[in-house]
Amino acid sequence: MRTVIRGGWVVGFGGNSHTLIKNGVVVHDNNRIVHVGKDYHGQFDVEIDATGMLVAPGFVDVHVHAGTRAGHRLISDGGRPEYFGTPILDVGVRHAAPRQANPLEIAAKIAEQMEIEAIFTVAELLRNGITTFVEFGASQEMHDAILSQVERLGLRAYLGPGFYCGEWQADIEGHLVRDLNQATGERTFRAALEYISRVDKSCDGRVRGIIVPRSVEACTPELLRRAREKADELNLPMAIHAAYSVIEFHDLMHRYHMTPIEVLASVGMLRPSVNIGHGNFISDNPNLNYSGGRDLALMGKAGVTVSHCAINIVRRARTLDTWERYRNAGVNMALGTDTYPRDMIMNMRTASYLGKVTSRNLRAATSGEMFEAATLGGSRALGRDDIGRLAPGALADIIIVDLARRDVLRYTPIFDPIKALVECGVGDDITMVIVDGVVRVKNGKVQGLDLGALRDQVQQTAEAAWANWSATDTFERKANELSPSSFPVIE
Ligand SMILES: [Zn+2]
């Protein structure tokens, strides 16, 4: 079936980066784009009128943690300073003595809850025009739940359970300990590979495998080396949290006299298809006060990918230092929504503004660079030349943003649609999302799903978890101790 989309603006592809075609046309034949240009006079079956709208490639979100993120809602404007802003330590660190389990884990054991979390994740991504996403190391059970929803709602996903030798644990006072166990690493690595071999290329090829050692300090260099060799053998991309925490930086410096990036370099893991989660605490970051830095040069020379999750980390008083320096060094910049909101447009805006402030350069971190990172940056990280762009031969993953909504003044007047989008847009302005040639969001509605009912269900389960938070929190905190209300609450 051949579909013609006639848009106000079309984001085309010029070989290296995007172009902007005024009053352009995009034509796709089933799941492949066959034409992008000014005119189209051939045959077609369906015509979509996108007058006044922006027709663009779907976003590629390279850093997603599945779930409703109820725990993370408790750590905005608060948290434990001694963990230097690392969110996972604030809400996710487990007790060394398994007297009390992580509340998120308890929740995760309830299959029904996991299904809700998976639906919520995939629906939120889809609603926000994210047509391809990378899950960044969830459990196998969560991956199974996600896979069902990817199959049902039609996204493209990179899946592979996270593996590790040992994760941070804490005692009741919060002292962190870590025990790297090679056997645990081998077992979880094997399980991840088995999972990948089972799901890779499923859902009509929309699901692909990815090798995800959860974080550089949770794995031994030996395990990382083996994981990289396996990625070579299977020709799969990799993702790993690295240079993302002050504690991690010092842990590795203490253990190996190497920075997290140098550890990755030592096992051959610096390359475009390795997606470094955050990568903001590198040796060149002046806040680390480290004199032996060469991380940025190593990263840039290798063209490694950084998944920058601007909103998630700025909430914890951190950002990249700086977007401009990373980009100029040769790092492949890509974007992730990480936890919440899963809105790529808001993330582009936040990354752009922070990029300008940190580099003290009003010409840095432009809207165009952000849009490129949210599309082509992601496709490069995954070694793909058929997503993140509108070009003949590419897959038909297309979003339509209504820049001319009669009830919205934010965008008007529009001089440049990408600047208008990055500066003034939100994901809810996306009216249509097409993935693999199939319309999955129409008139702003996710097809086959009642978002209102889902919202009610998620609010209810989150409130139940918050009401019982102290029974499961590592430090026995109540939800309102962890996250004092903005103002006194009158029940
Ligand atoms: Zn992450």
Tab-separated table of C-alpha atoms and ligand atoms in Angstrom:
chain	number	residue	atom	x	y	z
A	1	MET	CA	0.000	0.000	0.000
A	2	ARG	CA	1.378	3.385	-1.050
A	3	THR	CA	0.841	6.425	1.190
A	4	VAL	CA	1.544	10.047	0.291
A	5	ILE	CA	2.083	12.596	3.064
A	6	ARG	CA	1.922	16.208	1.932
A	7	GLY	CA	3.439	18.385	4.625
A	8	GLY	CA	4.050	22.024	5.440
A	9	TRP	CA	7.666	21.216	6.188
A	10	VAL	CA	9.406	17.916	5.519
A	11	VAL	CA	12.684	16.959	7.168
A	12	GLY	CA	14.559	15.283	4.330
A	13	PHE	CA	18.023	13.743	4.327
A	14	GLY	CA	20.992	15.265	2.561
A	15	GLY	CA	23.537	12.469	2.826
A	16	ASN	CA	25.175	13.470	6.115
A	17	SER	CA	22.498	15.391	7.902
A	18	HIS	CA	18.951	16.634	7.452
A	19	THR	CA	17.511	19.153	5.019
A	20	LEU	CA	14.283	21.152	5.303
A	21	ILE	CA	11.844	20.957	2.407
A	22	LYS	CA	9.133	23.565	2.392
A	23	ASN	CA	5.753	22.150	1.280
A	24	GLY	CA	7.432	18.784	0.762
A	25	VAL	CA	6.103	15.288	0.147
A	26	VAL	CA	6.991	11.926	1.677
A	27	VAL	CA	5.831	8.701	0.046
A	28	HIS	CA	6.081	5.262	1.601
A	29	ASP	CA	5.221	1.893	0.153
A	30	ASN	CA	4.288	-0.323	3.099
A	31	ASN	CA	7.254	-0.098	5.473
A	32	ARG	CA	9.749	1.567	3.099
A	33	ILE	CA	10.075	5.189	2.101
A	34	VAL	CA	10.171	5.466	-1.676
A	35	HIS	CA	10.222	9.196	-2.257
A	36	VAL	CA	11.037	12.445	-0.423
A	37	GLY	CA	10.928	15.740	-2.277
A	38	LYS	CA	8.967	18.741	-3.461
A	39	ASP	CA	6.430	16.956	-5.677
A	40	TYR	CA	4.980	13.541	-6.301
A	41	HIS	CA	2.765	12.730	-9.264
A	42	GLY	CA	2.747	8.915	-9.120
A	43	GLN	CA	0.119	6.430	-7.984
A	44	PHE	CA	-0.934	6.146	-4.354
A	45	ASP	CA	-3.607	4.500	-2.203
A	46	VAL	CA	-3.793	6.834	0.785
A	47	GLU	CA	-3.147	10.561	1.094
A	48	ILE	CA	-2.379	12.279	4.405
A	49	ASP	CA	-2.839	16.024	4.472
A	50	ALA	CA	-0.169	17.510	6.739
A	51	THR	CA	-0.571	21.133	5.648
A	52	GLY	CA	1.057	23.460	8.169
A	53	MET	CA	2.639	20.510	9.944
A	54	LEU	CA	6.154	19.183	10.346
A	55	VAL	CA	6.804	15.751	8.831
A	56	ALA	CA	9.937	14.268	10.382
A	57	PRO	CA	11.693	10.989	11.098
A	58	GLY	CA	10.631	9.280	14.333
A	59	PHE	CA	12.964	9.834	17.273
A	60	VAL	CA	15.590	7.276	18.290
A	61	ASP	CA	15.749	7.194	22.101
A	62	VAL	CA	18.979	5.477	23.087
A	63	HIS	CA	18.519	5.437	26.854
A	64	VAL	CA	15.271	4.127	28.330
A	65	HIS	CA	14.666	2.546	31.735
A	66	ALA	CA	11.320	0.795	31.596
A	67	GLY	CA	8.817	1.371	34.369
A	68	THR	CA	6.508	3.998	35.763
A	69	ARG	CA	9.454	5.502	37.716
A	70	ALA	CA	7.393	5.954	40.880
A	71	GLY	CA	10.603	5.843	42.936
A	72	HIS	CA	12.278	8.527	40.887
A	73	ARG	CA	9.351	10.871	41.486
A	74	LEU	CA	10.489	10.922	45.125
A	75	ILE	CA	13.971	12.266	44.445
A	76	SER	CA	13.389	15.541	42.690
A	77	ASP	CA	14.458	18.478	44.897
A	78	GLY	CA	15.928	16.011	47.382
A	79	GLY	CA	18.060	12.959	48.058
A	80	ARG	CA	21.237	12.007	49.891
A	81	PRO	CA	24.123	14.385	49.113
A	82	GLU	CA	26.692	11.684	49.944
A	83	TYR	CA	25.619	9.801	46.802
A	84	PHE	CA	26.556	12.787	44.638
A	85	GLY	CA	23.274	12.842	42.781
A	86	THR	CA	23.365	9.305	41.378
A	87	PRO	CA	19.629	8.494	41.277
A	88	ILE	CA	20.009	4.721	41.343
A	89	LEU	CA	21.910	4.941	44.640
A	90	ASP	CA	19.211	7.145	46.133
A	91	VAL	CA	16.275	4.894	45.332
A	92	GLY	CA	17.647	1.678	43.970
A	93	VAL	CA	20.569	0.604	46.168
A	94	ARG	CA	19.858	-2.706	47.910
A	95	HIS	CA	20.520	-3.537	51.519
A	96	ALA	CA	23.689	-5.598	51.965
A	97	ALA	CA	21.876	-7.932	54.354
A	98	PRO	CA	18.778	-9.029	52.448
A	99	ARG	CA	16.588	-8.123	55.445
A	100	GLN	CA	14.610	-5.805	53.249
A	101	ALA	CA	14.322	-5.912	49.534
A	102	ASN	CA	14.270	-2.980	47.193
A	103	PRO	CA	10.669	-1.729	46.863
A	104	LEU	CA	11.020	-1.538	43.134
A	105	GLU	CA	12.087	-5.176	43.102
A	106	ILE	CA	9.142	-6.234	45.196
A	107	ALA	CA	6.871	-4.389	42.830
A	108	ALA	CA	8.665	-5.962	39.924
A	109	LYS	CA	7.887	-9.409	41.246
A	110	ILE	CA	4.219	-8.787	40.743
A	111	ALA	CA	3.594	-9.741	37.170
A	112	GLU	CA	0.533	-7.555	36.884
A	113	GLN	CA	2.512	-4.513	38.019
A	114	MET	CA	5.255	-5.342	35.552
A	115	GLU	CA	2.769	-5.521	32.739
A	116	ILE	CA	1.394	-2.083	33.662
A	117	GLU	CA	4.938	-0.707	33.759
A	118	ALA	CA	5.691	-2.150	30.336
A	119	ILE	CA	2.497	-0.809	28.762
A	120	PHE	CA	3.128	2.600	30.332
A	121	THR	CA	6.712	2.707	29.037
A	122	VAL	CA	5.953	1.703	25.483
A	123	ALA	CA	2.818	3.861	25.268
A	124	GLU	CA	4.630	6.937	26.593
A	125	LEU	CA	7.467	6.479	24.113
A	126	LEU	CA	5.067	6.023	21.230
A	127	ARG	CA	2.893	8.997	22.225
A	128	ASN	CA	6.033	11.144	22.166
A	129	GLY	CA	7.101	10.128	18.682
A	130	ILE	CA	9.868	7.758	19.734
A	131	THR	CA	9.813	5.033	17.106
A	132	THR	CA	13.002	3.212	18.158
A	133	PHE	CA	14.272	2.803	21.695
A	134	VAL	CA	17.086	1.106	23.601
A	135	GLU	CA	16.241	-0.516	26.957
A	136	PHE	CA	19.246	0.162	29.180
A	137	GLY	CA	19.681	-3.004	31.239
A	138	ALA	CA	16.384	-4.031	32.862
A	139	SER	CA	15.815	-7.564	34.127
A	140	GLN	CA	14.815	-10.400	31.851
A	141	GLU	CA	11.305	-10.441	33.350
A	142	MET	CA	10.837	-6.775	32.522
A	143	HIS	CA	12.215	-7.430	29.050
A	144	ASP	CA	9.593	-10.116	28.476
A	145	ALA	CA	6.849	-7.698	29.535
A	146	ILE	CA	8.281	-4.973	27.284
A	147	LEU	CA	8.578	-7.354	24.355
A	148	SER	CA	4.834	-8.164	24.473
A	149	GLN	CA	3.965	-4.468	24.375
A	150	VAL	CA	6.445	-3.747	21.594
A	151	GLU	CA	4.783	-6.518	19.624
A	152	ARG	CA	1.324	-5.152	20.370
A	153	LEU	CA	1.925	-1.406	19.986
A	154	GLY	CA	4.398	-1.680	17.135
A	155	LEU	CA	7.600	0.123	18.126
A	156	ARG	CA	11.151	-0.760	17.193
A	157	ALA	CA	13.214	-1.825	20.205
A	158	TYR	CA	16.729	-2.860	21.135
A	159	LEU	CA	16.438	-5.384	23.948
A	160	GLY	CA	18.963	-7.289	26.052
A	161	PRO	CA	18.798	-7.850	29.813
A	162	GLY	CA	21.512	-6.086	31.814
A	163	PHE	CA	24.285	-8.229	33.302
A	164	TYR	CA	26.830	-7.540	36.029
A	165	CYS	CA	29.242	-9.133	38.507
A	166	GLY	CA	27.906	-7.220	41.495
A	167	GLU	CA	25.891	-4.107	42.116
A	168	TRP	CA	26.221	-1.503	44.847
A	169	GLN	CA	24.745	-2.494	48.174
A	170	ALA	CA	24.385	-0.485	51.362
A	171	ASP	CA	24.114	-1.069	55.090
A	172	ILE	CA	21.454	0.655	57.172
A	173	GLU	CA	23.664	3.756	57.493
A	174	GLY	CA	24.045	3.866	53.757
A	175	HIS	CA	27.716	2.857	53.518
A	176	LEU	CA	28.233	1.480	50.048
A	177	VAL	CA	29.853	-1.877	49.427
A	178	ARG	CA	30.442	-3.830	46.259
A	179	ASP	CA	31.475	-7.411	45.736
A	180	LEU	CA	32.425	-8.282	42.175
A	181	ASN	CA	31.663	-11.930	41.642
A	182	GLN	CA	32.870	-13.399	38.358
A	183	ALA	CA	30.400	-16.308	38.583
A	184	THR	CA	27.466	-13.894	38.874
A	185	GLY	CA	28.815	-12.060	35.849
A	186	GLU	CA	29.106	-15.262	33.822
A	187	ARG	CA	25.606	-16.405	34.771
A	188	THR	CA	23.876	-13.106	33.992
A	189	PHE	CA	25.910	-12.640	30.791
A	190	ARG	CA	24.931	-16.116	29.581
A	191	ALA	CA	21.265	-15.436	30.357
A	192	ALA	CA	21.415	-12.151	28.425
A	193	LEU	CA	22.926	-13.888	25.392
A	194	GLU	CA	20.278	-16.608	25.484
A	195	TYR	CA	17.570	-13.953	25.653
A	196	ILE	CA	19.070	-12.045	22.732
A	197	SER	CA	19.289	-15.170	20.580
A	198	ARG	CA	15.605	-15.810	21.314
A	199	VAL	CA	14.275	-12.324	20.490
A	200	ASP	CA	16.705	-10.858	17.933
A	201	LYS	CA	14.902	-10.033	14.657
A	202	SER	CA	11.489	-10.941	16.095
A	203	CYS	CA	8.330	-8.824	15.605
A	204	ASP	CA	8.949	-8.600	11.846
A	205	GLY	CA	12.505	-7.456	12.517
A	206	ARG	CA	11.458	-4.559	14.734
A	207	VAL	CA	13.176	-6.083	17.754
A	208	ARG	CA	16.947	-6.353	17.767
A	209	GLY	CA	19.378	-7.521	20.405
A	210	ILE	CA	21.819	-5.326	22.292
A	211	ILE	CA	24.562	-6.317	24.721
A	212	VAL	CA	24.232	-4.351	27.968
A	213	PRO	CA	26.775	-4.733	30.774
A	214	ARG	CA	24.819	-2.568	33.236
A	215	SER	CA	27.658	-0.317	34.332
A	216	VAL	CA	31.420	-0.228	34.027
A	217	GLU	CA	32.034	-0.559	37.772
A	218	ALA	CA	29.533	-3.424	38.157
A	219	CYS	CA	31.559	-5.633	35.807
A	220	THR	CA	35.125	-6.902	35.867
A	221	PRO	CA	37.285	-5.809	32.908
A	222	GLU	CA	37.424	-9.517	31.993
A	223	LEU	CA	33.627	-9.682	31.659
A	224	LEU	CA	33.594	-6.442	29.666
A	225	ARG	CA	36.211	-7.819	27.294
A	226	ARG	CA	34.212	-10.994	26.729
A	227	ALA	CA	31.045	-8.992	26.187
A	228	ARG	CA	32.798	-6.829	23.589
A	229	GLU	CA	34.159	-9.935	21.815
A	230	LYS	CA	30.642	-11.370	21.707
A	231	ALA	CA	29.324	-8.089	20.286
A	232	ASP	CA	31.990	-8.400	17.545
A	233	GLU	CA	31.033	-11.990	16.830
A	234	LEU	CA	27.278	-11.314	16.695
A	235	ASN	CA	27.625	-7.838	15.151
A	236	LEU	CA	25.498	-6.278	17.896
A	237	PRO	CA	25.613	-2.798	19.450
A	238	MET	CA	26.412	-2.349	23.126
A	239	ALA	CA	25.223	-0.014	25.881
A	240	ILE	CA	26.787	0.632	29.286
A	241	HIS	CA	26.560	3.234	32.040
A	242	ALA	CA	30.005	4.785	32.349
A	243	ALA	CA	31.493	8.045	33.611
A	244	TYR	CA	28.080	8.758	35.110
A	245	SER	CA	28.791	9.126	38.825
A	246	VAL	CA	31.430	10.714	41.048
A	247	ILE	CA	31.430	7.560	43.190
A	248	GLU	CA	31.959	5.308	40.171
A	249	PHE	CA	34.825	7.527	38.923
A	250	HIS	CA	36.644	7.293	42.262
A	251	ASP	CA	35.871	3.592	42.667
A	252	LEU	CA	37.558	2.725	39.370
A	253	MET	CA	40.409	5.183	39.922
A	254	HIS	CA	41.031	3.548	43.297
A	255	ARG	CA	40.802	0.001	41.918
A	256	TYR	CA	42.630	0.255	38.587
A	257	HIS	CA	44.216	3.724	38.497
A	258	MET	CA	42.080	4.244	35.423
A	259	THR	CA	39.094	6.447	34.669
A	260	PRO	CA	35.875	4.688	33.626
A	261	ILE	CA	36.586	5.697	30.017
A	262	GLU	CA	40.147	4.320	30.249
A	263	VAL	CA	38.725	1.025	31.541
A	264	LEU	CA	36.445	0.868	28.488
A	265	ALA	CA	39.382	1.738	26.218
A	266	SER	CA	41.458	-1.041	27.796
A	267	VAL	CA	38.903	-3.676	26.721
A	268	GLY	CA	38.317	-2.255	23.243
A	269	MET	CA	34.929	-0.754	24.007
A	270	LEU	CA	35.372	2.724	22.518
A	271	ARG	CA	33.562	2.787	19.160
A	272	PRO	CA	30.411	4.371	17.666
A	273	SER	CA	28.278	1.282	18.349
A	274	VAL	CA	29.033	1.456	22.078
A	275	ASN	CA	26.482	3.699	23.760
A	276	ILE	CA	27.951	5.238	26.916
A	277	GLY	CA	25.161	6.093	29.330
A	278	HIS	CA	25.653	9.731	30.436
A	279	GLY	CA	29.458	9.948	30.104
A	280	ASN	CA	29.425	13.269	31.925
A	281	PHE	CA	31.964	12.536	34.670
A	282	ILE	CA	34.974	12.135	32.403
A	283	SER	CA	38.499	13.144	33.326
A	284	ASP	CA	38.066	16.438	31.480
A	285	ASN	CA	35.189	17.507	33.737
A	286	PRO	CA	36.684	20.318	35.870
A	287	ASN	CA	34.459	19.332	38.801
A	288	LEU	CA	36.494	16.128	39.211
A	289	ASN	CA	39.736	18.068	39.625
A	290	TYR	CA	41.701	15.267	37.956
A	291	SER	CA	45.007	16.207	36.365
A	292	GLY	CA	45.653	13.142	34.188
A	293	GLY	CA	42.741	13.571	31.850
A	294	ARG	CA	42.636	12.280	28.305
A	295	ASP	CA	39.093	10.857	28.233
A	296	LEU	CA	37.546	13.297	25.782
A	297	ALA	CA	40.386	12.794	23.306
A	298	LEU	CA	40.004	9.004	23.571
A	299	MET	CA	36.227	9.196	23.141
A	300	GLY	CA	36.367	11.611	20.235
A	301	LYS	CA	39.079	9.707	18.358
A	302	ALA	CA	36.982	6.536	18.602
A	303	GLY	CA	33.722	8.332	17.743
A	304	VAL	CA	32.068	6.602	20.675
A	305	THR	CA	28.407	7.387	21.369
A	306	VAL	CA	27.218	9.259	24.451
A	307	SER	CA	23.556	8.966	25.400
A	308	HIS	CA	22.872	12.319	26.983
A	309	CYS	CA	19.758	12.322	29.167
A	310	ALA	CA	19.544	16.032	29.846
A	311	ILE	CA	16.390	16.175	31.963
A	312	ASN	CA	17.145	13.163	34.093
A	313	ILE	CA	20.603	14.343	35.106
A	314	VAL	CA	19.975	18.061	35.462
A	315	ARG	CA	17.306	17.187	38.019
A	316	ARG	CA	20.257	15.859	40.017
A	317	ALA	CA	22.306	19.045	39.521
A	318	ARG	CA	24.511	17.583	36.773
A	319	THR	CA	25.036	18.040	33.071
A	320	LEU	CA	27.581	17.556	30.298
A	321	ASP	CA	30.619	19.810	30.394
A	322	THR	CA	30.138	20.660	27.563
A	323	TRP	CA	27.984	19.490	24.626
A	324	GLU	CA	30.091	21.663	22.331
A	325	ARG	CA	33.417	20.190	23.472
A	326	TYR	CA	32.160	16.603	23.133
A	327	ARG	CA	30.801	17.267	19.675
A	328	ASN	CA	33.915	19.085	18.500
A	329	ALA	CA	36.049	16.234	19.817
A	330	GLY	CA	34.183	13.784	17.549
A	331	VAL	CA	31.852	12.071	20.037
A	332	ASN	CA	28.619	10.798	18.463
A	333	MET	CA	25.981	12.671	20.445
A	334	ALA	CA	22.673	10.910	21.004
A	335	LEU	CA	19.776	11.589	23.356
A	336	GLY	CA	17.808	9.556	25.861
A	337	THR	CA	14.739	10.206	27.966
A	338	ASP	CA	15.994	7.808	30.686
A	339	THR	CA	13.230	7.973	33.299
A	340	TYR	CA	10.587	10.682	32.954
A	341	PRO	CA	9.117	12.442	31.095
A	342	ARG	CA	9.706	10.351	27.991
A	343	ASP	CA	9.405	13.457	25.867
A	344	MET	CA	12.240	13.860	23.349
A	345	ILE	CA	11.225	17.411	22.459
A	346	MET	CA	11.562	18.550	26.085
A	347	ASN	CA	14.880	16.715	26.295
A	348	MET	CA	16.191	18.452	23.171
A	349	ARG	CA	15.260	21.842	24.646
A	350	THR	CA	16.880	21.129	28.017
A	351	ALA	CA	20.066	19.794	26.398
A	352	SER	CA	20.263	22.824	24.109
A	353	TYR	CA	19.835	25.392	26.863
A	354	LEU	CA	22.260	23.655	29.225
A	355	GLY	CA	24.722	23.265	26.364
A	356	LYS	CA	24.688	27.003	25.770
A	357	VAL	CA	25.102	27.861	29.456
A	358	THR	CA	27.933	25.423	30.203
A	359	SER	CA	29.945	26.446	27.137
A	360	ARG	CA	29.138	30.129	27.686
A	361	ASN	CA	28.433	30.245	23.988
A	362	LEU	CA	25.072	31.302	22.608
A	363	ARG	CA	25.937	29.651	19.298
A	364	ALA	CA	26.571	26.240	20.857
A	365	ALA	CA	24.184	23.276	21.238
A	366	THR	CA	21.839	24.420	18.502
A	367	SER	CA	18.329	23.156	17.812
A	368	GLY	CA	19.643	21.508	14.652
A	369	GLU	CA	22.342	19.651	16.599
A	370	MET	CA	19.728	18.442	19.074
A	371	PHE	CA	17.376	17.237	16.358
A	372	GLU	CA	20.250	15.458	14.653
A	373	ALA	CA	21.243	13.773	17.942
A	374	ALA	CA	17.639	12.676	18.561
A	375	THR	CA	17.451	11.011	15.148
A	376	LEU	CA	20.728	10.382	13.297
A	377	GLY	CA	22.837	10.262	16.486
A	378	GLY	CA	20.696	7.376	17.692
A	379	SER	CA	20.831	5.550	14.379
A	380	ARG	CA	24.640	5.824	14.303
A	381	ALA	CA	24.808	4.393	17.823
A	382	LEU	CA	22.911	1.360	16.529
A	383	GLY	CA	24.891	1.076	13.298
A	384	ARG	CA	21.754	1.723	11.230
A	385	ASP	CA	21.426	3.714	8.015
A	386	ASP	CA	17.723	2.959	7.589
A	387	ILE	CA	16.224	4.776	10.597
A	388	GLY	CA	16.400	8.337	11.971
A	389	ARG	CA	15.995	9.825	8.486
A	390	LEU	CA	13.447	10.302	5.738
A	391	ALA	CA	15.111	9.039	2.572
A	392	PRO	CA	14.268	6.557	-0.170
A	393	GLY	CA	15.079	3.061	1.078
A	394	ALA	CA	14.809	3.998	4.760
A	395	LEU	CA	12.138	2.426	6.958
A	396	ALA	CA	8.846	4.298	7.199
A	397	ASP	CA	9.180	5.588	10.788
A	398	ILE	CA	7.567	9.006	10.529
A	399	ILE	CA	6.115	11.571	12.913
A	400	ILE	CA	3.833	14.482	12.128
A	401	VAL	CA	3.856	17.462	14.488
A	402	ASP	CA	1.016	19.928	14.310
A	403	LEU	CA	2.733	23.312	14.362
A	404	ALA	CA	-0.509	25.017	13.330
A	405	ARG	CA	-2.921	23.806	16.010
A	406	ARG	CA	-5.730	26.336	16.228
A	407	ASP	CA	-5.764	26.168	20.044
A	408	VAL	CA	-2.001	26.654	20.540
A	409	LEU	CA	0.000	29.861	20.129
A	410	ARG	CA	3.372	28.532	21.309
A	411	TYR	CA	4.889	27.966	17.874
A	412	THR	CA	3.691	31.088	16.117
A	413	PRO	CA	5.195	32.800	14.198
A	414	ILE	CA	7.347	30.053	12.695
A	415	PHE	CA	10.547	31.050	10.926
A	416	ASP	CA	12.376	27.720	11.258
A	417	PRO	CA	10.300	24.639	12.166
A	418	ILE	CA	13.138	22.822	13.966
A	419	LYS	CA	13.910	25.836	16.160
A	420	ALA	CA	10.174	26.242	16.779
A	421	LEU	CA	9.923	22.578	17.772
A	422	VAL	CA	12.956	22.528	20.072
A	423	GLU	CA	12.186	25.868	21.714
A	424	CYS	CA	8.399	25.710	21.975
A	425	GLY	CA	7.224	22.129	21.516
A	426	VAL	CA	6.058	19.256	23.682
A	427	GLY	CA	5.520	15.638	22.734
A	428	ASP	CA	1.743	16.016	22.944
A	429	ASP	CA	1.884	18.183	19.814
A	430	ILE	CA	2.708	15.066	17.811
A	431	THR	CA	-0.494	14.074	16.059
A	432	MET	CA	0.606	11.088	14.033
A	433	VAL	CA	3.224	8.405	14.513
A	434	ILE	CA	3.938	5.829	11.830
A	435	VAL	CA	6.231	2.912	12.635
A	436	ASP	CA	7.305	0.418	10.001
A	437	GLY	CA	4.664	1.875	7.695
A	438	VAL	CA	1.790	1.388	10.141
A	439	VAL	CA	-0.102	4.286	11.752
A	440	ARG	CA	0.281	3.770	15.512
A	441	VAL	CA	-0.802	7.227	16.738
A	442	LYS	CA	-3.608	9.023	14.940
A	443	ASN	CA	-5.023	12.435	15.878
A	444	GLY	CA	-2.840	12.244	18.988
A	445	LYS	CA	-4.391	8.931	20.096
A	446	VAL	CA	-2.355	5.791	20.609
A	447	GLN	CA	-4.260	3.227	18.569
A	448	GLY	CA	-5.745	0.346	20.534
A	449	LEU	CA	-5.068	1.815	23.971
A	450	ASP	CA	-7.059	3.908	26.447
A	451	LEU	CA	-4.413	6.293	27.828
A	452	GLY	CA	-6.844	7.713	30.424
A	453	ALA	CA	-7.534	4.312	31.929
A	454	LEU	CA	-3.803	3.515	31.891
A	455	ARG	CA	-3.055	6.785	33.645
A	456	ASP	CA	-5.594	5.983	36.417
A	457	GLN	CA	-4.144	2.527	36.886
A	458	VAL	CA	-0.569	3.831	37.141
A	459	GLN	CA	-1.547	6.578	39.613
A	460	GLN	CA	-3.274	4.003	41.786
A	461	THR	CA	-0.367	1.550	41.859
A	462	ALA	CA	2.137	4.353	42.505
A	463	GLU	CA	0.062	5.676	45.427
A	464	ALA	CA	-0.078	2.187	46.900
A	465	ALA	CA	3.723	1.889	46.629
A	466	TRP	CA	4.298	5.348	48.168
A	467	ALA	CA	1.918	4.593	51.087
A	468	ASN	CA	4.012	1.552	51.948
A	469	TRP	CA	7.431	2.962	51.101
A	470	SER	CA	9.103	2.681	54.552
A	471	ALA	CA	8.413	-1.051	54.768
A	472	THR	CA	10.618	-1.645	51.784
A	473	ASP	CA	13.027	1.308	51.613
A	474	THR	CA	16.647	0.444	52.370
A	475	PHE	CA	16.804	3.231	54.939
A	476	GLU	CA	13.240	2.770	56.170
A	477	ARG	CA	12.165	6.193	54.956
A	478	LYS	CA	8.564	7.131	54.379
A	479	ALA	CA	7.743	8.598	50.995
A	480	ASN	CA	7.214	12.064	52.470
A	481	GLU	CA	10.534	11.877	54.339
A	482	LEU	CA	12.279	11.024	51.105
A	483	SER	CA	10.399	13.709	49.260
A	484	PRO	CA	8.968	16.499	51.455
A	485	SER	CA	5.937	18.137	49.843
A	486	SER	CA	6.467	21.421	48.042
A	487	PHE	CA	3.847	22.978	50.342
A	488	PRO	CA	1.902	21.671	53.367
A	489	VAL	CA	-0.668	19.167	52.148
A	490	ILE	CA	-4.242	19.471	53.386
A	491	GLU	CA	-5.922	16.060	53.002
B	1	ZN	ZN	20.494	4.792	32.755
